[in-house]
Amino acid sequence: MHTLKKNRPLRRIVLASAATVSGMVLLLSLKPHTTPAVAGLASAPAPSSSSSTSGGTAGSDGSSGSSGSATTGTQTLTGDSVQTRWGPVQVRVTLKDGKLTDVTAITYPQENPRDQQINAYAIPQLTREALTAQSADIDTVSGATYTSDGYRESLQSALDSASG
């Protein structure tokens, strides 16, 4: 006679319960691991976070941010802090004779490892695109839509304050 015949329903219940519990324990004991490439990206924003810390106070004391010498034609402007779903984004731009020469993200979401991972590749890409385009008319980075939108808006406000 087979062990799981209908004449022993309690045995089937016990075996099914034990299998379910075993499966759940195995499933919950799995831990995600990071690949070496991702671990390298997570440590990449360390220089940016130190400039973000020092730049965060500079950005908060003047959102117009115009601090440049008129003799050299160089202006450093801080854009508005734009609140996104995951945190504020703010950029500082340097213009030399009306040409965009540097864009630095001084504030951006970095509260958790996922934010750090996303922004480790998104911020440099947004900066390259802004310098190439010489405007805030840049593409959204896939996977970093909120950061891209905030970056673009803050960049535009900095460029607007330069022309105004």
Tab-separated table of C-alpha atoms in Angstrom:
chain	number	residue	atom	x	y	z
A	1	MET	CA	0.000	0.000	0.000
A	2	HIS	CA	1.204	3.489	-0.838
A	3	THR	CA	2.073	5.773	2.105
A	4	LEU	CA	-0.035	8.685	0.859
A	5	LYS	CA	-3.313	6.822	0.339
A	6	LYS	CA	-6.564	8.425	1.370
A	7	ASN	CA	-6.864	6.285	4.470
A	8	ARG	CA	-4.080	8.370	6.135
A	9	PRO	CA	-4.891	12.050	5.523
A	10	LEU	CA	-3.018	13.193	8.639
A	11	ARG	CA	0.248	11.857	7.235
A	12	ARG	CA	-0.285	13.852	3.996
A	13	ILE	CA	-0.967	17.013	5.984
A	14	VAL	CA	2.173	16.564	8.072
A	15	LEU	CA	4.365	15.855	5.028
A	16	ALA	CA	2.929	18.799	3.053
A	17	SER	CA	3.430	21.124	6.039
A	18	ALA	CA	7.004	19.937	6.568
A	19	ALA	CA	7.802	20.454	2.879
A	20	THR	CA	6.296	23.950	2.934
A	21	VAL	CA	8.207	24.954	6.070
A	22	SER	CA	11.452	23.543	4.653
A	23	GLY	CA	10.949	25.444	1.402
A	24	MET	CA	10.241	28.709	3.218
A	25	VAL	CA	13.322	28.330	5.444
A	26	LEU	CA	15.517	27.721	2.409
A	27	LEU	CA	13.988	30.642	0.544
A	28	LEU	CA	14.396	33.067	3.435
A	29	SER	CA	17.964	31.984	4.093
A	30	LEU	CA	19.067	33.105	0.628
A	31	LYS	CA	21.030	36.344	0.758
A	32	PRO	CA	21.700	38.497	-2.284
A	33	HIS	CA	25.342	39.086	-3.046
A	34	THR	CA	26.966	41.963	-4.847
A	35	THR	CA	29.104	41.374	-7.871
A	36	PRO	CA	32.585	42.916	-7.926
A	37	ALA	CA	31.462	45.459	-10.551
A	38	VAL	CA	28.613	46.682	-8.346
A	39	ALA	CA	30.858	46.818	-5.289
A	40	GLY	CA	33.277	49.002	-7.266
A	41	LEU	CA	30.471	51.370	-8.231
A	42	ALA	CA	29.301	51.689	-4.637
A	43	SER	CA	32.706	52.987	-3.588
A	44	ALA	CA	33.023	55.313	-6.594
A	45	PRO	CA	30.951	58.235	-5.223
A	46	ALA	CA	33.240	58.692	-2.210
A	47	PRO	CA	34.983	61.744	-3.755
A	48	SER	CA	31.606	63.175	-4.764
A	49	SER	CA	30.155	62.715	-1.299
A	50	SER	CA	33.060	64.625	0.247
A	51	SER	CA	32.538	67.474	-2.208
A	52	SER	CA	28.818	67.183	-1.566
A	53	THR	CA	29.394	67.674	2.149
A	54	SER	CA	31.601	70.698	1.665
A	55	GLY	CA	29.446	72.004	-1.187
A	56	GLY	CA	26.167	71.492	0.625
A	57	THR	CA	26.843	74.399	2.964
A	58	ALA	CA	27.947	76.622	0.103
A	59	GLY	CA	24.770	75.852	-1.829
A	60	SER	CA	22.531	76.563	1.122
A	61	ASP	CA	23.922	80.025	1.827
A	62	GLY	CA	23.021	81.442	-1.572
A	63	SER	CA	20.822	79.822	-4.158
A	64	SER	CA	21.573	82.542	-6.690
A	65	GLY	CA	25.143	81.394	-6.202
A	66	SER	CA	26.867	84.011	-8.338
A	67	SER	CA	30.446	84.150	-7.155
A	68	GLY	CA	32.917	84.871	-9.881
A	69	SER	CA	35.263	87.622	-10.889
A	70	ALA	CA	34.152	89.876	-13.687
A	71	THR	CA	37.717	90.392	-14.909
A	72	THR	CA	38.239	86.772	-15.969
A	73	GLY	CA	34.665	86.209	-17.157
A	74	THR	CA	34.346	83.127	-14.935
A	75	GLN	CA	31.151	82.596	-12.963
A	76	THR	CA	30.292	79.865	-10.492
A	77	LEU	CA	26.559	79.481	-10.051
A	78	THR	CA	24.551	77.160	-7.838
A	79	GLY	CA	21.212	75.930	-9.134
A	80	ASP	CA	18.077	75.559	-7.076
A	81	SER	CA	17.766	72.510	-4.862
A	82	VAL	CA	15.126	70.336	-6.538
A	83	GLN	CA	13.218	67.918	-4.319
A	84	THR	CA	12.723	64.532	-5.993
A	85	ARG	CA	10.977	61.402	-4.776
A	86	TRP	CA	14.263	60.015	-3.383
A	87	GLY	CA	15.815	63.259	-2.115
A	88	PRO	CA	17.090	66.656	-3.213
A	89	VAL	CA	19.291	67.239	-6.248
A	90	GLN	CA	21.383	70.383	-6.671
A	91	VAL	CA	24.177	71.287	-9.078
A	92	ARG	CA	26.874	73.945	-9.286
A	93	VAL	CA	28.081	75.154	-12.675
A	94	THR	CA	31.132	77.052	-13.791
A	95	LEU	CA	30.846	79.300	-16.813
A	96	LYS	CA	33.872	80.855	-18.492
A	97	ASP	CA	33.075	83.559	-21.032
A	98	GLY	CA	29.541	82.167	-21.316
A	99	LYS	CA	30.709	78.596	-21.971
A	100	LEU	CA	29.810	75.765	-19.582
A	101	THR	CA	33.149	74.399	-18.344
A	102	ASP	CA	32.184	72.398	-15.244
A	103	VAL	CA	29.074	70.918	-13.651
A	104	THR	CA	29.225	69.429	-10.163
A	105	ALA	CA	26.375	67.669	-8.406
A	106	ILE	CA	26.640	68.986	-4.850
A	107	THR	CA	23.517	67.314	-3.490
A	108	TYR	CA	21.914	64.096	-4.693
A	109	PRO	CA	20.271	61.017	-3.112
A	110	GLN	CA	22.841	58.809	-1.342
A	111	GLU	CA	20.899	57.555	1.667
A	112	ASN	CA	21.174	53.862	0.876
A	113	PRO	CA	23.384	51.553	-1.183
A	114	ARG	CA	20.865	51.460	-4.032
A	115	ASP	CA	20.890	55.279	-4.318
A	116	GLN	CA	24.682	55.220	-4.264
A	117	GLN	CA	24.786	52.536	-6.950
A	118	ILE	CA	22.371	54.353	-9.247
A	119	ASN	CA	23.987	57.755	-8.848
A	120	ALA	CA	27.529	56.388	-9.201
A	121	TYR	CA	26.832	55.891	-12.899
A	122	ALA	CA	24.065	58.474	-13.439
A	123	ILE	CA	25.785	61.641	-12.139
A	124	PRO	CA	28.962	61.322	-14.289
A	125	GLN	CA	26.838	60.533	-17.337
A	126	LEU	CA	24.587	63.553	-16.735
A	127	THR	CA	27.650	65.756	-16.260
A	128	ARG	CA	29.227	64.579	-19.527
A	129	GLU	CA	25.990	65.183	-21.407
A	130	ALA	CA	25.552	68.673	-19.926
A	131	LEU	CA	29.100	69.665	-20.883
A	132	THR	CA	28.635	68.268	-24.392
A	133	ALA	CA	25.231	69.900	-24.911
A	134	GLN	CA	26.262	73.174	-23.210
A	135	SER	CA	22.705	73.350	-21.878
A	136	ALA	CA	20.178	71.561	-19.703
A	137	ASP	CA	18.722	69.840	-22.773
A	138	ILE	CA	20.093	66.406	-21.852
A	139	ASP	CA	18.725	62.875	-21.961
A	140	THR	CA	17.388	61.029	-18.941
A	141	VAL	CA	19.656	58.259	-17.663
A	142	SER	CA	17.814	54.952	-17.730
A	143	GLY	CA	17.159	53.738	-14.194
A	144	ALA	CA	17.766	57.187	-12.703
A	145	THR	CA	14.735	59.103	-13.915
A	146	TYR	CA	14.122	61.131	-10.747
A	147	THR	CA	17.783	62.089	-10.359
A	148	SER	CA	17.955	63.011	-14.056
A	149	ASP	CA	14.882	65.224	-13.818
A	150	GLY	CA	16.161	66.969	-10.685
A	151	TYR	CA	19.643	67.402	-12.200
A	152	ARG	CA	18.192	68.908	-15.372
A	153	GLU	CA	15.924	71.293	-13.433
A	154	SER	CA	18.707	72.451	-11.087
A	155	LEU	CA	21.085	72.891	-14.034
A	156	GLN	CA	18.509	74.973	-15.891
A	157	SER	CA	17.968	77.231	-12.857
A	158	ALA	CA	21.734	77.814	-12.584
A	159	LEU	CA	21.977	78.662	-16.290
A	160	ASP	CA	18.944	80.947	-16.028
A	161	SER	CA	20.553	82.877	-13.163
A	162	ALA	CA	23.661	83.397	-15.330
A	163	SER	CA	21.730	84.994	-18.146
A	164	GLY	CA	19.517	87.025	-15.854
